[in-house]
């Protein structure tokens, strides 16, 4: 009996509707609260996120998957308020991010301790809130999969096998190596979403086809980031990303395609966009992405079908 | 070991400091969600509640007891976010505020049901969470007391004896029946806070119950004569009441609060009173009425520290 | 034109309609009770199976009569309707006195206090029939409200009101007149729960200008107040009489054997009021703090209809009862 | 000359006996998300209060909490403990070892820009967040300096008026990473401008720490090399060389012989102290027990703060350390270290620089 754990309780997969599979409501490396430069006025941030989610819902979106892991901006009570007062289902994440963004408390935990933590958050609940995490987030840095990150991957794989939940990764730089680690742990690769396949510096259609062949989902989720935003590996003009998606669909892997925009409604301790670019939200993706894809020959109905059907294949927990 | 259940965990009584005993963040009768005319912008209201609490904190407050019972404005997520954002110790409470503030689902229930419900919320957690309530509300106001309110009082008394929490009543109209029920359930008077003692003024009654051990709460500070509530009266009268009780040597049984709410669900912004105004305006008024600084400290810090924690 | 949760459906495509069901039913405030377990995915699956069974038995549409506050979840009904391929027509309206929460009662109680207040106070807002009418009308035109002050895109398709045992209290009268106003303004059916007080309240409803052909008197098969003369009288005035607790044969005060209901229907058809009778099971798919019904929605088509045909009710009459009457209820007057 | 404690400024002569390096709460950032760490704040308050009162009963006057910013510091909690127990508490700012006390927020700055040539696509836009802050000692300096002069951060993004009195810093045992070097240099600059002392944590890189602190212009009289009694690196020569240069040496793990794997037995520590005293460096030695009041996810200490006065001082007596020397060790030296000596002119000059620096950082931050 499949279910999807949202912050307001489990729902039936049919209720997912249009789902943005790799978004962030709040995201920031742990420890930002120790840096007074980045303090903010909490109610203004809540009001801003609420307005963005309401706009997302008005444009047809029903579900947002917040991929902020433990200590990386996940705030379950805030998500419950946002979900309740905007009508959008929000799915919270367990797991971490890349190695250096794992909080110091968890850095020397063993594989089994991390697996127990993830399993607890998905099956029992996050802290005292009684809210269950919907999936596990892992990630790796730009240069390699470090020892800590490999531990995190193996722990996530074991927890995912025990709980039946999905794994969403950060970073496609070493996507194939990640899938080998998951396969060595005996995880069914159709439960894995490899994200940021459309990062500027790592577009590689052969790798994506190989991953899709192994059953994993490829998430092209850095679309609405303005090309002028320079730093980091996500920028890059959207036309090249749209061509990549078209090639992926032409290769017959449309059922392994995930589209999203990896925006931060509010960044904790850093700023997602420089002063020269606007602040995009998921609503901008629903407004902007169909046009970008239509120009490379992908119809709008295909876009809405992908946004509705594919997340329903990966997010539900058996 | 005496402790107070806040929405962020436990708290040692010594850390309570100046306490707002009978306040609300959101307050209103159940069923307001059905009427879009009563809807509001949650972003604006959250900011207003945040500003109210921060104003209270900057006036010197440290602990905030939210007296909205089940279904009448108690939203755990709002409490937790405000507690973590302002640094105040916010305590959520269980119990109901009377017939009109009880949702129909609970109308046909008896005292045993209420007892198990309150004990569950005080010891295990509220709703699906494991966040524990800190205080029990026993509302009422109907004269004579209705069956449902009597069952709620009885359930509250039994839960208080079982868990060691304090009971906070909200209206003085049916005082004799309330005290009869508490006596019948053998609830220690020192665990009872009689709210609303400044709605129907009777100094002798206040002295009588204070001598019996109950705490007398003047908890409508700020509801001046221009307010539309039936029991509004000038704050000067309340200051005189406090002075009279102190002169009678009953200062250890006094609680003063504003009974304010950040947002009244269904009626909009509550201009009547503000939790920060108790410290900003009423404390100087007490000083002008001849109340010593130590007595003010006793009313706002020592008395709540003695009655509210779970013994 | 019938307004379903997934948009308007022409009345001639409604097919067989179950006139009074509860997919989710709970007293207002059930969500505050930790003892009430609402496992949403499991309930979704169970109701999906029940609706598919109803569809297999030939059913096409279903009128959910939970009203605004009693457990209705618009997004849940939308997804369920889409998944099962069944038209779900949701309802709005306040139930009987004991189901109306304090928000509507508080201003009236406060008005009693008000007499002692001095003059010059700002006016106290008190809800009246017009306000309730506007509130329910918005549910049918703009969308049903969800928890969290958000309107769902799903709109309500008909209005319901109810009256508890004693003569209607001030709030109930306000709710009934409000519902009638909303039904007239949006030209949708109105369901009055409880046959006992129908004769006294029917003129109150039609006084608001609502056509008799839009009024459904529910629960006329209540064992506590069976009255065939009253049914015929109401039918003659153009209202619909609903025998909508088929299958509730034991375990509750209003229960009675289905055979008796067969007789009731036969009498009405014999008396020539076949166009004024609606049938349904009044099942509770998922009880939120209240007991669910043992029988399912398909009990009407699988068990009751064969009984009726066995008892001599012809196919054309059955077609009228199950398809024509609901169609005419929603059709252009 | 005053000492910033949690209950406000205190005259140095009122400090009494000082325990130079203790922990009230100790937990690595992230403990609150770990389900296995059950932190009962009321019980923790009670146990820490009991240990403080025992310390006070033994004659203790002041206690320095050397957890730094990210190891579980809770300023309102500490202030109430100080008010109730009567013990002056001096809180500390600064980061310690990178893996345990510098969370990811600060790591991003050091790594992201300092990577090697493979980051060819990083185009520098002036004023953009990374380029203006990466590898910036001044940024961390202001983080510590503001906590020493304006007030420490309470755990809800609010700056309290309670100032830190000392800076703690340090690095991993086997080496000093890039960000640890920045935090040590920043600690030295902040301490120099605020006129307070610096105490380091692990003695594995003691000499490197001393070089970095001195390189930033912090005078030796303001440097305390901590944990010199770590069994893995006991070196009397090293301690003596620090003492000659005017720095201080802290033997601050008294009482840990049972709990910590690489702890030194108290008797050996007595011999160490005796050797330093006989070498004439009595005013350069500082004693403490690094006891933990309440631990969240880290090993707690079975001994309390009174262990220093109840158990170790009698051992020193028996070993022949005179009363006058004990007075120096426990009262005079800490008083000199904790007395802040900030001159107004330097503070004013720094304030002007700070304003320029802060406006640069705010210019590109997106204000909500």
mmCIF file of C-alpha atoms in Angstrom, chain B residues 118-252:
data_model
loop_
_atom_site.group_PDB
_atom_site.id
_atom_site.type_symbol
_atom_site.label_atom_id
_atom_site.label_comp_id
_atom_site.label_asym_id
_atom_site.label_seq_id
_atom_site.Cartn_x
_atom_site.Cartn_y
_atom_site.Cartn_z
ATOM 1 C CA UNK B 118 -5.270 15.644 29.264
ATOM 2 C CA UNK B 119 -2.901 13.084 30.795
ATOM 3 C CA UNK B 120 -1.884 11.992 27.282
ATOM 4 C CA UNK B 121 -1.172 15.590 26.220
ATOM 5 C CA UNK B 122 0.795 16.335 29.397
ATOM 6 C CA UNK B 123 2.890 13.176 29.479
ATOM 7 C CA UNK B 124 3.136 11.793 25.919
ATOM 8 C CA UNK B 125 2.540 14.658 23.510
ATOM 9 C CA UNK B 126 -0.061 16.823 21.793
ATOM 10 C CA UNK B 127 -1.593 15.401 18.648
ATOM 11 C CA UNK B 128 0.888 13.321 16.642
ATOM 12 C CA UNK B 129 3.903 15.151 18.087
ATOM 13 C CA UNK B 130 5.822 14.352 21.299
ATOM 14 C CA UNK B 131 5.690 17.999 22.436
ATOM 15 C CA UNK B 132 4.129 18.040 25.887
ATOM 16 C CA UNK B 133 1.583 20.543 27.235
ATOM 17 C CA UNK B 134 2.511 22.410 30.414
ATOM 18 C CA UNK B 135 -0.754 23.551 32.012
ATOM 19 C CA UNK B 136 -4.412 22.424 32.011
ATOM 20 C CA UNK B 137 -7.193 24.851 31.145
ATOM 21 C CA UNK B 138 -10.626 24.478 32.719
ATOM 22 C CA UNK B 139 -12.807 27.019 30.973
ATOM 23 C CA UNK B 140 -16.404 27.836 31.638
ATOM 24 C CA UNK B 141 -18.563 30.846 31.921
ATOM 25 C CA UNK B 142 -22.041 29.514 31.745
ATOM 26 C CA UNK B 143 -24.068 30.162 34.853
ATOM 27 C CA UNK B 144 -25.038 27.494 36.022
ATOM 28 C CA UNK B 145 -22.208 25.271 34.817
ATOM 29 C CA UNK B 146 -23.242 22.997 31.913
ATOM 30 C CA UNK B 147 -22.732 19.226 31.945
ATOM 31 C CA UNK B 148 -19.863 19.452 29.453
ATOM 32 C CA UNK B 149 -18.019 22.114 31.442
ATOM 33 C CA UNK B 150 -18.466 20.141 34.670
ATOM 34 C CA UNK B 151 -17.018 17.059 32.965
ATOM 35 C CA UNK B 152 -14.105 19.145 31.682
ATOM 36 C CA UNK B 153 -13.408 20.531 35.167
ATOM 37 C CA UNK B 154 -13.552 17.069 36.680
ATOM 38 C CA UNK B 155 -11.245 15.647 33.973
ATOM 39 C CA UNK B 156 -8.840 18.536 34.479
ATOM 40 C CA UNK B 157 -8.748 18.018 38.256
ATOM 41 C CA UNK B 158 -8.047 14.303 37.936
ATOM 42 C CA UNK B 159 -5.360 14.874 35.290
ATOM 43 C CA UNK B 160 -3.777 17.548 37.492
ATOM 44 C CA UNK B 161 -3.574 15.201 40.439
ATOM 45 C CA UNK B 162 -2.165 12.426 38.267
ATOM 46 C CA UNK B 163 0.468 14.489 36.423
ATOM 47 C CA UNK B 164 1.166 17.261 38.962
ATOM 48 C CA UNK B 165 0.303 20.048 36.512
ATOM 49 C CA UNK B 166 -1.520 23.249 37.493
ATOM 50 C CA UNK B 167 -5.147 23.976 36.539
ATOM 51 C CA UNK B 168 -6.055 27.397 35.147
ATOM 52 C CA UNK B 169 -9.748 28.384 35.107
ATOM 53 C CA UNK B 170 -11.028 31.110 32.825
ATOM 54 C CA UNK B 171 -14.231 32.519 34.278
ATOM 55 C CA UNK B 172 -15.467 33.165 37.775
ATOM 56 C CA UNK B 173 -19.195 33.024 37.051
ATOM 57 C CA UNK B 174 -19.680 29.473 38.405
ATOM 58 C CA UNK B 175 -16.968 29.693 41.080
ATOM 59 C CA UNK B 176 -18.775 27.695 43.742
ATOM 60 C CA UNK B 177 -19.469 24.775 41.419
ATOM 61 C CA UNK B 178 -15.860 24.893 40.184
ATOM 62 C CA UNK B 179 -14.453 24.777 43.714
ATOM 63 C CA UNK B 180 -16.935 22.065 44.693
ATOM 64 C CA UNK B 181 -15.740 19.858 41.826
ATOM 65 C CA UNK B 182 -12.078 20.495 42.650
ATOM 66 C CA UNK B 183 -12.708 19.748 46.317
ATOM 67 C CA UNK B 184 -14.581 16.601 45.376
ATOM 68 C CA UNK B 185 -11.669 15.446 43.247
ATOM 69 C CA UNK B 186 -9.307 16.273 46.143
ATOM 70 C CA UNK B 187 -7.217 18.661 44.024
ATOM 71 C CA UNK B 188 -4.757 20.667 46.133
ATOM 72 C CA UNK B 189 -5.927 24.340 46.086
ATOM 73 C CA UNK B 190 -2.297 25.405 45.629
ATOM 74 C CA UNK B 191 -2.477 23.947 42.100
ATOM 75 C CA UNK B 192 -5.480 26.060 41.050
ATOM 76 C CA UNK B 193 -5.277 29.468 39.347
ATOM 77 C CA UNK B 194 -8.727 31.100 39.359
ATOM 78 C CA UNK B 195 -8.821 33.232 36.215
ATOM 79 C CA UNK B 196 -11.147 36.115 35.559
ATOM 80 C CA UNK B 197 -11.293 37.385 39.152
ATOM 81 C CA UNK B 198 -11.357 40.938 37.802
ATOM 82 C CA UNK B 199 -14.513 40.398 35.738
ATOM 83 C CA UNK B 200 -17.021 40.234 38.626
ATOM 84 C CA UNK B 201 -15.326 42.253 41.379
ATOM 85 C CA UNK B 202 -15.632 40.816 44.874
ATOM 86 C CA UNK B 203 -12.623 41.435 47.106
ATOM 87 C CA UNK B 204 -14.001 39.314 49.955
ATOM 88 C CA UNK B 205 -14.425 36.360 47.649
ATOM 89 C CA UNK B 206 -10.862 36.841 46.384
ATOM 90 C CA UNK B 207 -9.547 36.892 49.943
ATOM 91 C CA UNK B 208 -11.584 33.841 50.882
ATOM 92 C CA UNK B 209 -10.272 31.712 48.015
ATOM 93 C CA UNK B 210 -6.729 33.034 48.479
ATOM 94 C CA UNK B 211 -6.794 32.014 52.142
ATOM 95 C CA UNK B 212 -8.021 28.594 51.023
ATOM 96 C CA UNK B 213 -4.811 28.349 48.967
ATOM 97 C CA UNK B 214 -6.004 29.093 45.422
ATOM 98 C CA UNK B 215 -4.223 31.666 43.269
ATOM 99 C CA UNK B 216 -6.296 34.712 42.341
ATOM 100 C CA UNK B 217 -5.606 35.876 38.775
ATOM 101 C CA UNK B 218 -6.474 39.409 37.674
ATOM 102 C CA UNK B 219 -5.965 38.562 34.041
ATOM 103 C CA UNK B 220 -7.728 41.198 31.989
ATOM 104 C CA UNK B 221 -5.222 44.002 32.491
ATOM 105 C CA UNK B 222 -5.543 46.489 29.668
ATOM 106 C CA UNK B 223 -9.246 45.878 29.061
ATOM 107 C CA UNK B 224 -10.118 49.488 29.736
ATOM 108 C CA UNK B 225 -13.635 50.853 29.988
ATOM 109 C CA UNK B 226 -13.826 51.702 26.265
ATOM 110 C CA UNK B 227 -13.497 48.008 25.262
ATOM 111 C CA UNK B 228 -16.617 46.173 24.097
ATOM 112 C CA UNK B 229 -16.058 43.237 26.447
ATOM 113 C CA UNK B 230 -18.688 43.049 29.134
ATOM 114 C CA UNK B 231 -16.170 42.905 31.964
ATOM 115 C CA UNK B 232 -14.019 45.885 30.993
ATOM 116 C CA UNK B 233 -13.063 48.246 33.812
ATOM 117 C CA UNK B 234 -10.318 50.811 34.361
ATOM 118 C CA UNK B 235 -6.876 49.448 35.249
ATOM 119 C CA UNK B 236 -6.815 51.714 38.275
ATOM 120 C CA UNK B 237 -9.489 49.531 39.889
ATOM 121 C CA UNK B 238 -7.325 46.486 39.233
ATOM 122 C CA UNK B 239 -4.295 48.207 40.755
ATOM 123 C CA UNK B 240 -6.340 48.948 43.865
ATOM 124 C CA UNK B 241 -7.449 45.313 44.014
ATOM 125 C CA UNK B 242 -3.825 44.154 43.886
ATOM 126 C CA UNK B 243 -2.871 46.670 46.582
ATOM 127 C CA UNK B 244 -5.747 45.480 48.779
ATOM 128 C CA UNK B 245 -4.736 41.855 48.429
ATOM 129 C CA UNK B 246 -1.125 42.743 49.268
ATOM 130 C CA UNK B 247 -2.231 44.672 52.322
ATOM 131 C CA UNK B 248 -4.240 41.620 53.407
ATOM 132 C CA UNK B 249 -0.963 39.676 53.316
ATOM 133 C CA UNK B 250 -2.087 37.508 50.380
ATOM 134 C CA UNK B 251 0.613 38.658 47.961
ATOM 135 C CA UNK B 252 1.789 35.058 47.531
#
